[in-house]
CSV table of C-alpha atoms in Angstrom, one decimal:
chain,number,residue,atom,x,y,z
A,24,UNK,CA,9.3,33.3,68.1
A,25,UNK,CA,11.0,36.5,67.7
A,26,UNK,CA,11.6,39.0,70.6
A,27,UNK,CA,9.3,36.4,72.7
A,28,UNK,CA,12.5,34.6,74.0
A,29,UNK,CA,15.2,37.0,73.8
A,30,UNK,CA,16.2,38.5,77.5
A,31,UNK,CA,17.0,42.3,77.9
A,32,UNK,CA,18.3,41.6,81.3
A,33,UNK,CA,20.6,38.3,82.2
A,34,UNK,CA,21.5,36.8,85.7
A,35,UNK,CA,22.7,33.5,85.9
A,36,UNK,CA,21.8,31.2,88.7
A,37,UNK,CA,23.6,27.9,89.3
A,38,UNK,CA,21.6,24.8,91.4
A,39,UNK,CA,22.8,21.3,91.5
A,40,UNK,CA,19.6,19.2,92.9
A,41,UNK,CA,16.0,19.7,92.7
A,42,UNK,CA,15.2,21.4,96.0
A,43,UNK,CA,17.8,24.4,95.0
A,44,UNK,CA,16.3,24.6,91.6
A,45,UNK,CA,12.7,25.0,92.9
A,46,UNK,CA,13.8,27.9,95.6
A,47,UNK,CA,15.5,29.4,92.5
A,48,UNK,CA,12.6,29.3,90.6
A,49,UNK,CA,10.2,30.1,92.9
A,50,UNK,CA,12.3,33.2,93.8
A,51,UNK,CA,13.2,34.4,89.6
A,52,UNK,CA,13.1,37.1,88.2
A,53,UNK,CA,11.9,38.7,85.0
A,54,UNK,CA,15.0,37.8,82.7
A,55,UNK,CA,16.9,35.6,85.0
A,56,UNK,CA,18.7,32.0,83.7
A,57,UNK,CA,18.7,29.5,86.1
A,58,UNK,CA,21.0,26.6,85.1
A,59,UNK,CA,20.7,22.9,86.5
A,60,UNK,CA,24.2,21.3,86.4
A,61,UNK,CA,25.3,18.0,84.8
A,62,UNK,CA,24.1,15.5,86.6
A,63,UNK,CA,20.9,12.6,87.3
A,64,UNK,CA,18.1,13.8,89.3
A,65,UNK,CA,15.9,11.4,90.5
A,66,UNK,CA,12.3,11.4,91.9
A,67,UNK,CA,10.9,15.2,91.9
A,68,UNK,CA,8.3,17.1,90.9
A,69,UNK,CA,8.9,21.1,90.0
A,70,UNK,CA,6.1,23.3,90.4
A,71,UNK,CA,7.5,26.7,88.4
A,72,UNK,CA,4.6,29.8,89.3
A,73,UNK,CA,6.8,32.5,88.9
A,74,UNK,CA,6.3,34.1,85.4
A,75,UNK,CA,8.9,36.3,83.7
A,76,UNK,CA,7.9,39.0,81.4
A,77,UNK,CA,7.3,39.5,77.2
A,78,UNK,CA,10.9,40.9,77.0
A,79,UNK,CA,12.5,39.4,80.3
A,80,UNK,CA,11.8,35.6,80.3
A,81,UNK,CA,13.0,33.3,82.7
A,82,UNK,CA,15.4,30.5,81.4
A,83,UNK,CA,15.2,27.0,82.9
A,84,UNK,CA,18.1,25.0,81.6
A,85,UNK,CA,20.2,22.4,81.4
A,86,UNK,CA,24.3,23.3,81.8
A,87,UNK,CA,25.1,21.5,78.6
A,88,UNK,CA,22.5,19.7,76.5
A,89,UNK,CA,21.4,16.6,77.7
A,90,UNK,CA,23.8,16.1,80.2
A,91,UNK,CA,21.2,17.1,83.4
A,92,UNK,CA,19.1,13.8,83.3
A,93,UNK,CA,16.0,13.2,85.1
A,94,UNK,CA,15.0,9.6,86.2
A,95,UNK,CA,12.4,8.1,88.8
A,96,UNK,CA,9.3,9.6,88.9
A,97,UNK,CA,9.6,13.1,87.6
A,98,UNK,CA,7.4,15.7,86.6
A,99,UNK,CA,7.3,19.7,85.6
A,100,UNK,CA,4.2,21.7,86.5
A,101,UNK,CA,4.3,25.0,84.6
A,102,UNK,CA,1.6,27.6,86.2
A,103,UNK,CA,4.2,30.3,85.0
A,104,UNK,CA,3.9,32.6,81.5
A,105,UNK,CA,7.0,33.6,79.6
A,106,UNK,CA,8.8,30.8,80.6
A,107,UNK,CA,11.4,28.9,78.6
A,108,UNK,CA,12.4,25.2,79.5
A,109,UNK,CA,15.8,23.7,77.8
A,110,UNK,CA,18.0,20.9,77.4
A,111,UNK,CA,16.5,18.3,79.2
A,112,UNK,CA,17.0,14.4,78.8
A,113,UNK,CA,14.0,12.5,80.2
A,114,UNK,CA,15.3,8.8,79.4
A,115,UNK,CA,13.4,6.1,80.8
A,116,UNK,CA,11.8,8.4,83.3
A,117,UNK,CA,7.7,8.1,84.9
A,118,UNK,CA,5.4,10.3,85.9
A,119,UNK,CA,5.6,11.8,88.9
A,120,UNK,CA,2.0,13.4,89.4
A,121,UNK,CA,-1.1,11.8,89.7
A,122,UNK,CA,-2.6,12.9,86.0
A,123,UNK,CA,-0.1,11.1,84.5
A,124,UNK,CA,1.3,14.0,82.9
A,125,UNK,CA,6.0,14.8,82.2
A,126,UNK,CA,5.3,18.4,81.6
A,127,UNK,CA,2.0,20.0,82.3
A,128,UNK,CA,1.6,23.2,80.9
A,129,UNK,CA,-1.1,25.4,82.2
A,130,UNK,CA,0.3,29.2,81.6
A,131,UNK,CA,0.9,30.9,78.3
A,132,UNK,CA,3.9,32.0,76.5
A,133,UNK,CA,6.1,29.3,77.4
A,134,UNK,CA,8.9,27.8,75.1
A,135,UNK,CA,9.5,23.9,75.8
A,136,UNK,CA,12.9,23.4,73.9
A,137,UNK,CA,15.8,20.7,73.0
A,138,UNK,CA,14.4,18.3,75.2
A,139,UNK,CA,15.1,14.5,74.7
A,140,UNK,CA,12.3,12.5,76.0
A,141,UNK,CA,12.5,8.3,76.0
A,142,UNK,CA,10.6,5.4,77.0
A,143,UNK,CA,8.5,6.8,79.3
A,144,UNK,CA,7.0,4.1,82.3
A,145,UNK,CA,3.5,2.9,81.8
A,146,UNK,CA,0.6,5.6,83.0
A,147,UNK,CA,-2.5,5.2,83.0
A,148,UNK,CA,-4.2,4.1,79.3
A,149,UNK,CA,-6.9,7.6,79.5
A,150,UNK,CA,-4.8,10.4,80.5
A,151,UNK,CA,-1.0,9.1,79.8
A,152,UNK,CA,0.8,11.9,78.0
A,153,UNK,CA,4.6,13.2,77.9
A,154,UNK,CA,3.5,16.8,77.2
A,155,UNK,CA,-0.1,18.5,78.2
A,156,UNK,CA,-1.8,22.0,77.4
A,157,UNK,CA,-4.9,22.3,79.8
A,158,UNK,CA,-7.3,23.8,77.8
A,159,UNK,CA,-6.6,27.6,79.4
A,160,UNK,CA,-3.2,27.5,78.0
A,161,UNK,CA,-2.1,29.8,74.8
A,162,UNK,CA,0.3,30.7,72.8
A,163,UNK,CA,2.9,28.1,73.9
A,164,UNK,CA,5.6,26.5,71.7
A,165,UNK,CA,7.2,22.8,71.8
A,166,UNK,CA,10.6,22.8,69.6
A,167,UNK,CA,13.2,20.7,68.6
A,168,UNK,CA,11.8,18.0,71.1
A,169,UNK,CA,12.7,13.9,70.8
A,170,UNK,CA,9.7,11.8,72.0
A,171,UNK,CA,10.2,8.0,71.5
A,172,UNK,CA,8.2,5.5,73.2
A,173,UNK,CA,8.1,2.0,73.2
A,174,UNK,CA,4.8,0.2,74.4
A,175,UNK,CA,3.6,3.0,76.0
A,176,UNK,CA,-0.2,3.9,76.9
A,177,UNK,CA,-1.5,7.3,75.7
A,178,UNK,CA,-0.7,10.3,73.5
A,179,UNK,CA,2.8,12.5,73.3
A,180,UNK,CA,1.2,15.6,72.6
A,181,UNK,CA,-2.4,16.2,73.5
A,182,UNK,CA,-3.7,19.9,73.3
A,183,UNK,CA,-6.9,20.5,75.7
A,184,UNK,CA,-9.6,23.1,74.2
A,185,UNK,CA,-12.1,24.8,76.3
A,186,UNK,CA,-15.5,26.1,74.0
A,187,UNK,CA,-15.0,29.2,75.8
A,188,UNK,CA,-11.6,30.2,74.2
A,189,UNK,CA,-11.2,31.0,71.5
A,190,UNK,CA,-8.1,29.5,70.2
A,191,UNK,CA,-5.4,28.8,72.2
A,192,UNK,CA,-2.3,29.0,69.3
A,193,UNK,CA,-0.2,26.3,70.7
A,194,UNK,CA,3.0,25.4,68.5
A,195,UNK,CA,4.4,21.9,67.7
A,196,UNK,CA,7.8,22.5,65.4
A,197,UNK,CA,10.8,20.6,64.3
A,198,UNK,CA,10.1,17.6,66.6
A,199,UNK,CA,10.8,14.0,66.4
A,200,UNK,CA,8.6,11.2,66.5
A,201,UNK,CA,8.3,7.4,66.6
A,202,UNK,CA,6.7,4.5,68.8
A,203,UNK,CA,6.2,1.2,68.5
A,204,UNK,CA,2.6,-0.2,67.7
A,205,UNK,CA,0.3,-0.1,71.3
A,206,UNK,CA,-3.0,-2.7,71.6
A,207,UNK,CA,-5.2,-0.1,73.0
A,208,UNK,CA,-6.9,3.3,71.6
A,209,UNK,CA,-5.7,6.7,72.6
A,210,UNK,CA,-1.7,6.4,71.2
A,211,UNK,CA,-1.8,9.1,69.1
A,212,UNK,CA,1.5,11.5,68.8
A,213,UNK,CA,-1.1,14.6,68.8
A,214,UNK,CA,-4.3,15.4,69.3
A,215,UNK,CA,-6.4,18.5,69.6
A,216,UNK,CA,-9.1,18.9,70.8
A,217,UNK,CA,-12.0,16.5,71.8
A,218,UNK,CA,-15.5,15.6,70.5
A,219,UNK,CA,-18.9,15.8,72.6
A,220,UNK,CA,-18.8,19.5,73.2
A,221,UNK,CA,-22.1,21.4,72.8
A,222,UNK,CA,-20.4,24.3,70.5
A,223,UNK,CA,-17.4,24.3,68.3
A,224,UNK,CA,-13.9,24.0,69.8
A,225,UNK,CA,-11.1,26.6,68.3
A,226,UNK,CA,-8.2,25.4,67.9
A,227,UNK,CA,-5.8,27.4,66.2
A,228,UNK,CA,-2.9,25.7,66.8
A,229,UNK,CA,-0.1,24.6,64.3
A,230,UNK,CA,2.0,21.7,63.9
A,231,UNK,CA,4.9,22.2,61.5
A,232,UNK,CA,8.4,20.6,60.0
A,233,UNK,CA,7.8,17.4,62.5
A,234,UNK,CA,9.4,14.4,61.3
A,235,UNK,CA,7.2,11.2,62.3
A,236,UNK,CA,9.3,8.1,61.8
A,237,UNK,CA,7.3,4.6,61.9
A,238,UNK,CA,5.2,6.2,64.3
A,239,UNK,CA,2.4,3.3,65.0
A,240,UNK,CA,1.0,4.0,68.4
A,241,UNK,CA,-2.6,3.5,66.7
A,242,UNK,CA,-5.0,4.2,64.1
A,243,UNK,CA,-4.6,7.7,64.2
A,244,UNK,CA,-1.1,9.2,64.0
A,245,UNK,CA,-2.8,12.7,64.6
A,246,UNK,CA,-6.3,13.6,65.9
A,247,UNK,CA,-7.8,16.9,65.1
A,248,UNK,CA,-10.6,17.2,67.2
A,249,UNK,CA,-10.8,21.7,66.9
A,250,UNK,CA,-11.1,23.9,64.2
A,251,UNK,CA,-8.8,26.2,62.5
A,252,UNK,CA,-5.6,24.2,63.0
A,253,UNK,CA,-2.4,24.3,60.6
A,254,UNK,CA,-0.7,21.2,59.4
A,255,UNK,CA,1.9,22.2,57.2
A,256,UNK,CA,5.7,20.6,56.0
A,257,UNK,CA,5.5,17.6,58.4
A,258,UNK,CA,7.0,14.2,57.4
A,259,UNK,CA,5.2,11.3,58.1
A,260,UNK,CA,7.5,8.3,56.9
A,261,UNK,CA,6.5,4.5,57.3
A,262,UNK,CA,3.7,5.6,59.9
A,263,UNK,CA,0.9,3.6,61.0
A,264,UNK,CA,-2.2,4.6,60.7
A,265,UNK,CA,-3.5,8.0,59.5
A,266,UNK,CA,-3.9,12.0,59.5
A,267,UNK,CA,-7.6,12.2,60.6
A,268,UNK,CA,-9.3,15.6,60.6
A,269,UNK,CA,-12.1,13.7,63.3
A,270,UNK,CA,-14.4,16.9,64.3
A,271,UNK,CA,-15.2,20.6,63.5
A,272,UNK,CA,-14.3,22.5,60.8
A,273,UNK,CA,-11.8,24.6,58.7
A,274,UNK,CA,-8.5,22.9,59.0
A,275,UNK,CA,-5.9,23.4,56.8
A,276,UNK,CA,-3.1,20.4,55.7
A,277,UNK,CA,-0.5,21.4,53.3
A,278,UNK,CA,2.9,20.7,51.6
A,279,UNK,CA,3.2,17.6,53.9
A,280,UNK,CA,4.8,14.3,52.7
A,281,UNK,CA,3.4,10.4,53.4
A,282,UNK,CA,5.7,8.5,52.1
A,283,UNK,CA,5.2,4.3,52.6
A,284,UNK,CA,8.5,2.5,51.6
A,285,UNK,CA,8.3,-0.5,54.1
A,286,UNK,CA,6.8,-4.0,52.9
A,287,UNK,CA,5.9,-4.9,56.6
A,288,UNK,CA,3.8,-1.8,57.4
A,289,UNK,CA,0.1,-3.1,57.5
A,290,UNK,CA,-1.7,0.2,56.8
A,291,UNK,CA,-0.4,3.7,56.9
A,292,UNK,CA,-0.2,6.9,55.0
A,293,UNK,CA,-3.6,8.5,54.5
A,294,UNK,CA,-5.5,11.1,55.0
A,295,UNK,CA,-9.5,10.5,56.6
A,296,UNK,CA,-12.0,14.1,56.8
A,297,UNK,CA,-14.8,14.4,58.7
A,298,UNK,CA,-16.7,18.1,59.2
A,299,UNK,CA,-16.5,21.2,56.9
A,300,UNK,CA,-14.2,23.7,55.2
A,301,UNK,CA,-11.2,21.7,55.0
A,302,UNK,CA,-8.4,22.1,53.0
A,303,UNK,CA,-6.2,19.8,52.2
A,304,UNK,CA,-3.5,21.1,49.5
A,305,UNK,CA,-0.4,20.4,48.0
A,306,UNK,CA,0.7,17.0,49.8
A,307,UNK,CA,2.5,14.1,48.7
A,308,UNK,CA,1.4,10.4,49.1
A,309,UNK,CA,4.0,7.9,48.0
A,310,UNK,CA,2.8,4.3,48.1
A,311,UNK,CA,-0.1,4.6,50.3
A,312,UNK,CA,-1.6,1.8,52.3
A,313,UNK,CA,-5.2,2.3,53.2
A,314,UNK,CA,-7.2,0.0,55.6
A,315,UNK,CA,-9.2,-2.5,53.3
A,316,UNK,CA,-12.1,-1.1,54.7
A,317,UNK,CA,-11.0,2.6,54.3
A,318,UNK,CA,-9.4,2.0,50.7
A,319,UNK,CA,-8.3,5.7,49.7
A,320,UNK,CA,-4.9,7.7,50.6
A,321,UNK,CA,-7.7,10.5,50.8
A,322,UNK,CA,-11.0,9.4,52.2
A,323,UNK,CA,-14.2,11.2,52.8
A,324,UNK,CA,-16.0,9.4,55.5
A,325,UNK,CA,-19.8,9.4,55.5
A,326,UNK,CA,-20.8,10.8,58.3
A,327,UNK,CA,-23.8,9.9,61.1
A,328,UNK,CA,-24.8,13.0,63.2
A,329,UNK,CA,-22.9,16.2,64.2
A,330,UNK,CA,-20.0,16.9,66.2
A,331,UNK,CA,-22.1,17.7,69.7
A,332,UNK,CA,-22.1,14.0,70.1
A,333,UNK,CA,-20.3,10.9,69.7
A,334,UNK,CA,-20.9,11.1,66.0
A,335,UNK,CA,-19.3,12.1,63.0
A,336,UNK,CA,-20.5,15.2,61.3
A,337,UNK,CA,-20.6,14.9,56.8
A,338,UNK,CA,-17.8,16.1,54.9
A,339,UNK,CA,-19.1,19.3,53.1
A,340,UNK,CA,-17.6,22.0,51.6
A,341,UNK,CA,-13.5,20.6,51.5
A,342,UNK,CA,-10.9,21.6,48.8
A,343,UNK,CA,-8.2,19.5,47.3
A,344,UNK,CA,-5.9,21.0,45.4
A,345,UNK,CA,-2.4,20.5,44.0
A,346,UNK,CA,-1.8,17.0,45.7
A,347,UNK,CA,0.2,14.1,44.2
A,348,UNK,CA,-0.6,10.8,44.7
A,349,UNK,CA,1.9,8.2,43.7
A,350,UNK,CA,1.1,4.4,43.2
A,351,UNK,CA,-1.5,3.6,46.2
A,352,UNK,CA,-1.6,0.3,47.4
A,353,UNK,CA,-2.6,-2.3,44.5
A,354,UNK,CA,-5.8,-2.9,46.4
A,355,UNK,CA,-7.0,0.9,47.0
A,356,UNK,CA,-7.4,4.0,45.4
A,357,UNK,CA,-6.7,6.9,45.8
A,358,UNK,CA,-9.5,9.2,46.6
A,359,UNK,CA,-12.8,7.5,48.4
A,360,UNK,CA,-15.9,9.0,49.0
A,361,UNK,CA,-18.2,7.2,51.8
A,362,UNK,CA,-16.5,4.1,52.5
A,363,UNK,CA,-17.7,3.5,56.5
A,364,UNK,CA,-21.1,3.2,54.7
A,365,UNK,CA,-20.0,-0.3,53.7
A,366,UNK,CA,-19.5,-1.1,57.3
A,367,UNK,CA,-21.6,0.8,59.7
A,368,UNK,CA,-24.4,1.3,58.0
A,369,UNK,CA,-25.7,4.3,60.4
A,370,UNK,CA,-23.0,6.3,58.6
A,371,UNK,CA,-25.9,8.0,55.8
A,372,UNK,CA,-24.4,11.3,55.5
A,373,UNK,CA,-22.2,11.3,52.3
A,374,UNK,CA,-19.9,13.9,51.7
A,375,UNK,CA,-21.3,16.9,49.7
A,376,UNK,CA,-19.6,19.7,48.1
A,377,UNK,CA,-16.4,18.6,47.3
A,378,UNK,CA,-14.0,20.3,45.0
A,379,UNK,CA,-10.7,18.3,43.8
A,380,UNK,CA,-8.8,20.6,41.4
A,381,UNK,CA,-5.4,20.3,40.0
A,382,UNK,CA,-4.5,17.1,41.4
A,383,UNK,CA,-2.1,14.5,40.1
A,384,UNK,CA,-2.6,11.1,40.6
A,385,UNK,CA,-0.5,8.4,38.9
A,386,UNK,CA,-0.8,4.6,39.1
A,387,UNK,CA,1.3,2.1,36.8
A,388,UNK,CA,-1.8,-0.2,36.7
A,389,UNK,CA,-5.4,0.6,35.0
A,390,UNK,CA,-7.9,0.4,38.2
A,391,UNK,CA,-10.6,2.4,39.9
A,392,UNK,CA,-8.5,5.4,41.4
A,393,UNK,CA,-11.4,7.3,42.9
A,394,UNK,CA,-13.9,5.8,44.2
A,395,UNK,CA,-17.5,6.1,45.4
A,396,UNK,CA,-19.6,3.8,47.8
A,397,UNK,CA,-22.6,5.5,47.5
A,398,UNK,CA,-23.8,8.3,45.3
A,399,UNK,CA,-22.6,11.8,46.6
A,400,UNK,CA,-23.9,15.2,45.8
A,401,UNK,CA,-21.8,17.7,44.4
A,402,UNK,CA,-18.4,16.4,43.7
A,403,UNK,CA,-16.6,19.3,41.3
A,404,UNK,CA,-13.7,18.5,39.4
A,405,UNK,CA,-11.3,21.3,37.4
A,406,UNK,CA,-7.8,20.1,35.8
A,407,UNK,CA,-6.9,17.1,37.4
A,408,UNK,CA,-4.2,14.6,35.8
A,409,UNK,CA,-5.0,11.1,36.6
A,410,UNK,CA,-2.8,8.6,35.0
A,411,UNK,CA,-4.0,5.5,33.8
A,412,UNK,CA,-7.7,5.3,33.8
A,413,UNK,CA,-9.2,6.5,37.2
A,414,UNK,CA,-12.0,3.4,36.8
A,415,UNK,CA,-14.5,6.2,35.0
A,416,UNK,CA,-16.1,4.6,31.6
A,417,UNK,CA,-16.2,8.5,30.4
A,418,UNK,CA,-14.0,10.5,32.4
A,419,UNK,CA,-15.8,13.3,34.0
A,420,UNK,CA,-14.8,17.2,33.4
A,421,UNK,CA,-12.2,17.9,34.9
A,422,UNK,CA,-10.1,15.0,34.8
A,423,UNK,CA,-7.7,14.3,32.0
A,424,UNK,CA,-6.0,11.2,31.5
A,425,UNK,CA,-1.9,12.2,30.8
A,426,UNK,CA,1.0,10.8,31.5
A,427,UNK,CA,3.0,13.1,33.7
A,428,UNK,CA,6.5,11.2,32.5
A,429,UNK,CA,7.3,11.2,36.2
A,430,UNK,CA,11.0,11.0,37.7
A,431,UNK,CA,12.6,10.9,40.8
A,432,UNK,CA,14.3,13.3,41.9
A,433,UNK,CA,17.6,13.5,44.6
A,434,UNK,CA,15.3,12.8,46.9
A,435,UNK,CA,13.4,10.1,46.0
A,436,UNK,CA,10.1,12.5,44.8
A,437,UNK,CA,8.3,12.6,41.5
A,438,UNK,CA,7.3,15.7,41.4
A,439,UNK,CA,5.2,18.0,38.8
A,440,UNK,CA,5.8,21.7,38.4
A,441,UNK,CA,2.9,23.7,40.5
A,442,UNK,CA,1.9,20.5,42.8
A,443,UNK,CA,2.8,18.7,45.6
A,444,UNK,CA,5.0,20.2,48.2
A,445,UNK,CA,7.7,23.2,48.2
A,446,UNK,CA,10.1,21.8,50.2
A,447,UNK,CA,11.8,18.1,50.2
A,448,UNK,CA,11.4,15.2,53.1
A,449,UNK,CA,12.2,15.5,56.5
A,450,UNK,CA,15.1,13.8,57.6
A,451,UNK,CA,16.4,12.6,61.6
A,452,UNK,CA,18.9,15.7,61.0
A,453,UNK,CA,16.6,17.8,60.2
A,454,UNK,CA,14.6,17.7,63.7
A,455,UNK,CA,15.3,17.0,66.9
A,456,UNK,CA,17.6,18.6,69.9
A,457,UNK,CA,20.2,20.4,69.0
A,458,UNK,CA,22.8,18.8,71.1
A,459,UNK,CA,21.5,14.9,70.4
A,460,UNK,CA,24.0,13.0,67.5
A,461,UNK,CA,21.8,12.0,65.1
């Protein structure tokens, strides 16, 4: 974050139980580092409205890593900007306010850091989260954070969005993810954004070098539910469910790795588009494992309506470019166009527009690798590789049938000069609190 989080002025300010840390905080100043001793803190909630400044912050922290531990009901309210929170260990810890909310971010600015988040208690299935951004808050960064959860309601990470602002360039980097599988709707490890609005919600927010790690809380690993968001170098490894780009327009997923190596996982893997302007470039899908009724590790959903409703606008205008995808699932393909029409048939609107270019797509087994329900309009191709037959009696323009002569590499990835992603997989050491052994 550059000069964001680097102090010009330093005073350091010891407490050693919640009421002294909120009189230190609610007296800070600009620049000032208050440190929380080692020790278990149980039942509080801090309310932090003091705000520090661009170039004098005000640190919030624990004495050493991990070793200031916060149990019972707890909770951090952050009304503050220029605020940076570190160190933490939330380890089988509830909610302490009534939104059901660990840290509830409401100002801008704000660096949530090396925290170490467990097994949060049960809240409430609707508004359940271990980290919030009301939809007023900008510019705010979540780093090197653990979040694990066991058979917990709700979401880890769910980013608010207001019609009236206009972005609100909220961070997610070099985090850890991974929960067990919930019965209920609404365990996804982000979301931004929500549906229903009567104008487009702007997102702008990025989510970048996370590792998820059998992350099955629900259908939808991540919900992006605003436009203008960044996806870019995440890991998703062994992970149920799906990326879904749900409503509004202009996302952009890159140089990200799916990668399915366990025989148990049901389904998991994929990508699923709704809306327009999409691009979805330069990933890696390794053994994909569609839904039968979804049937694609990239699927174009037909749509039913717009996004002012419950509905789901058409797919129109996407590119994808430079993925590779790697021996789907023996009963799916790898791209699907339209496939809810087979089981809601109110979903008319096929997707339109499409351009795939300079994909590689490579199964050891002749079958139908892209597929169509219904007839779409506009599908372009340019320079694709599919290897063996992708199901076409003539292959269209555009597609070329060549064996890429694939081979693993140290890392397990087949890769092809100009495709797929820059970097290699995510791995536990990679992410994560700096202080946690991994």
């Amino acid at each position: 974050m550059g000069l964001l989080y680097q102090n010009t002025y330093a005073v350091n300010t010891y407490v050693s139980n919640p009421q002294e840390l909120q009189t230190a905080v609610d007296n800070a100043l600009p620049g000032e580092t208050i440190i929380l001793k080692n020790g278990i803190y149980k039942d509080f909630l801090l309310t932090i409205s003091t705000s520090g400044l661009e170039n004098k912050i005000i640190t919030i922290k624990a004495e050493h890593g991990g070793k200031a531990k916060f149990q019972g009901k707890v909770g951090i309210l952050v009304k503050a900007n220029y605020l940076k929170l570190s160190g933490f260990d939330f380890d089988n810890a509830s909610q302490h306010n009534t939104s059901d909310r660990l840290i509830d971010i409401q100002g801008s600015y704000n660096l949530i850091e090396d925290m170490y988040i467990n097994h949060l208690s049960n809240g409430s299935h609707r508004n359940h989260r271990y980290i919030y951004f009301s939809n007023k808050a900008t510019h705010n960064t979540i780093d090197r954070c653990w979040f694990e959860k066991e058979k917990q309601h709700g979401m880890v990470i769910f980013g608010d969005n207001d019609p009236t602002v206009n972005g609100t360039y909220n961070i997610i980097q070099n985090c850890y993810f991974k929960a067990k599988r919930q019965p209920d709707n609404g365990g996804s490890a982000i979301r931004f954004g929500t549906g229903m609005k009567k104008k487009e919600i702007i997102g702008a927010n990025t989510v970048r070098n996370n590792l998820f790690d059998h992350y099955d809380g629900e259908n939808e690993i991540m919900s992006i539910k605003s436009s203008n968001n960044l996806v870019e170098a995440n890991t998703f490894k062994n992970c149920y469910g799906q990326l879904t780009c749900r409503h509004y327009h202009n996302n952009i997923v890159k140089d990200n790795f799916f990668i399915t190596t366990d025989s148990n996982l049901i389904d998991g893997g994929t990508i699923t588009i709704w809306g327009e302007g999409h691009q979805i470039t330069n990933n890696y899908f390794y053994q994909a494992k569609p839904r039968y009724s979804d049937a694609g590790a990239i699927i174009f959903t037909a749509g039913n309506g717009t996004h002012f409703s419950s509905h789901h606008q058409r797919a129109k205008n996407i590119l994808i470019k430079d993925n590779i995808i790697y021996e789907c699932n023996s009963t799916s393909h790898a791209i699907t166009f339209g496939n809810l029409y087979e089981r809601t048939p109110t979903r008319i609107l096929m997707p339109e527009n499409i351009n795939i270019t300079g994909n590689c797509i490579y199964q050891s087994t002749n079958k139908e690798q892209i597929h169509y329900v219904k007839d779409c309009n506009s599908i372009h191709y340019s320079e694709n590789i599919i290897y063996k037959n992708a199901g076409f009696k003539k292959l269209p323009e555009g597609i070329y049938e060549v064996n890429p002569n694939f081979k693993p590499d140290m890392y397990g990835i087949y890769r092809l000069a100009g495709k797929g992603p820059k970097g290699n997989p995510l791995s536990k050491k990679d992410v994560g609190p700096k202080w946690l052994k991994k």
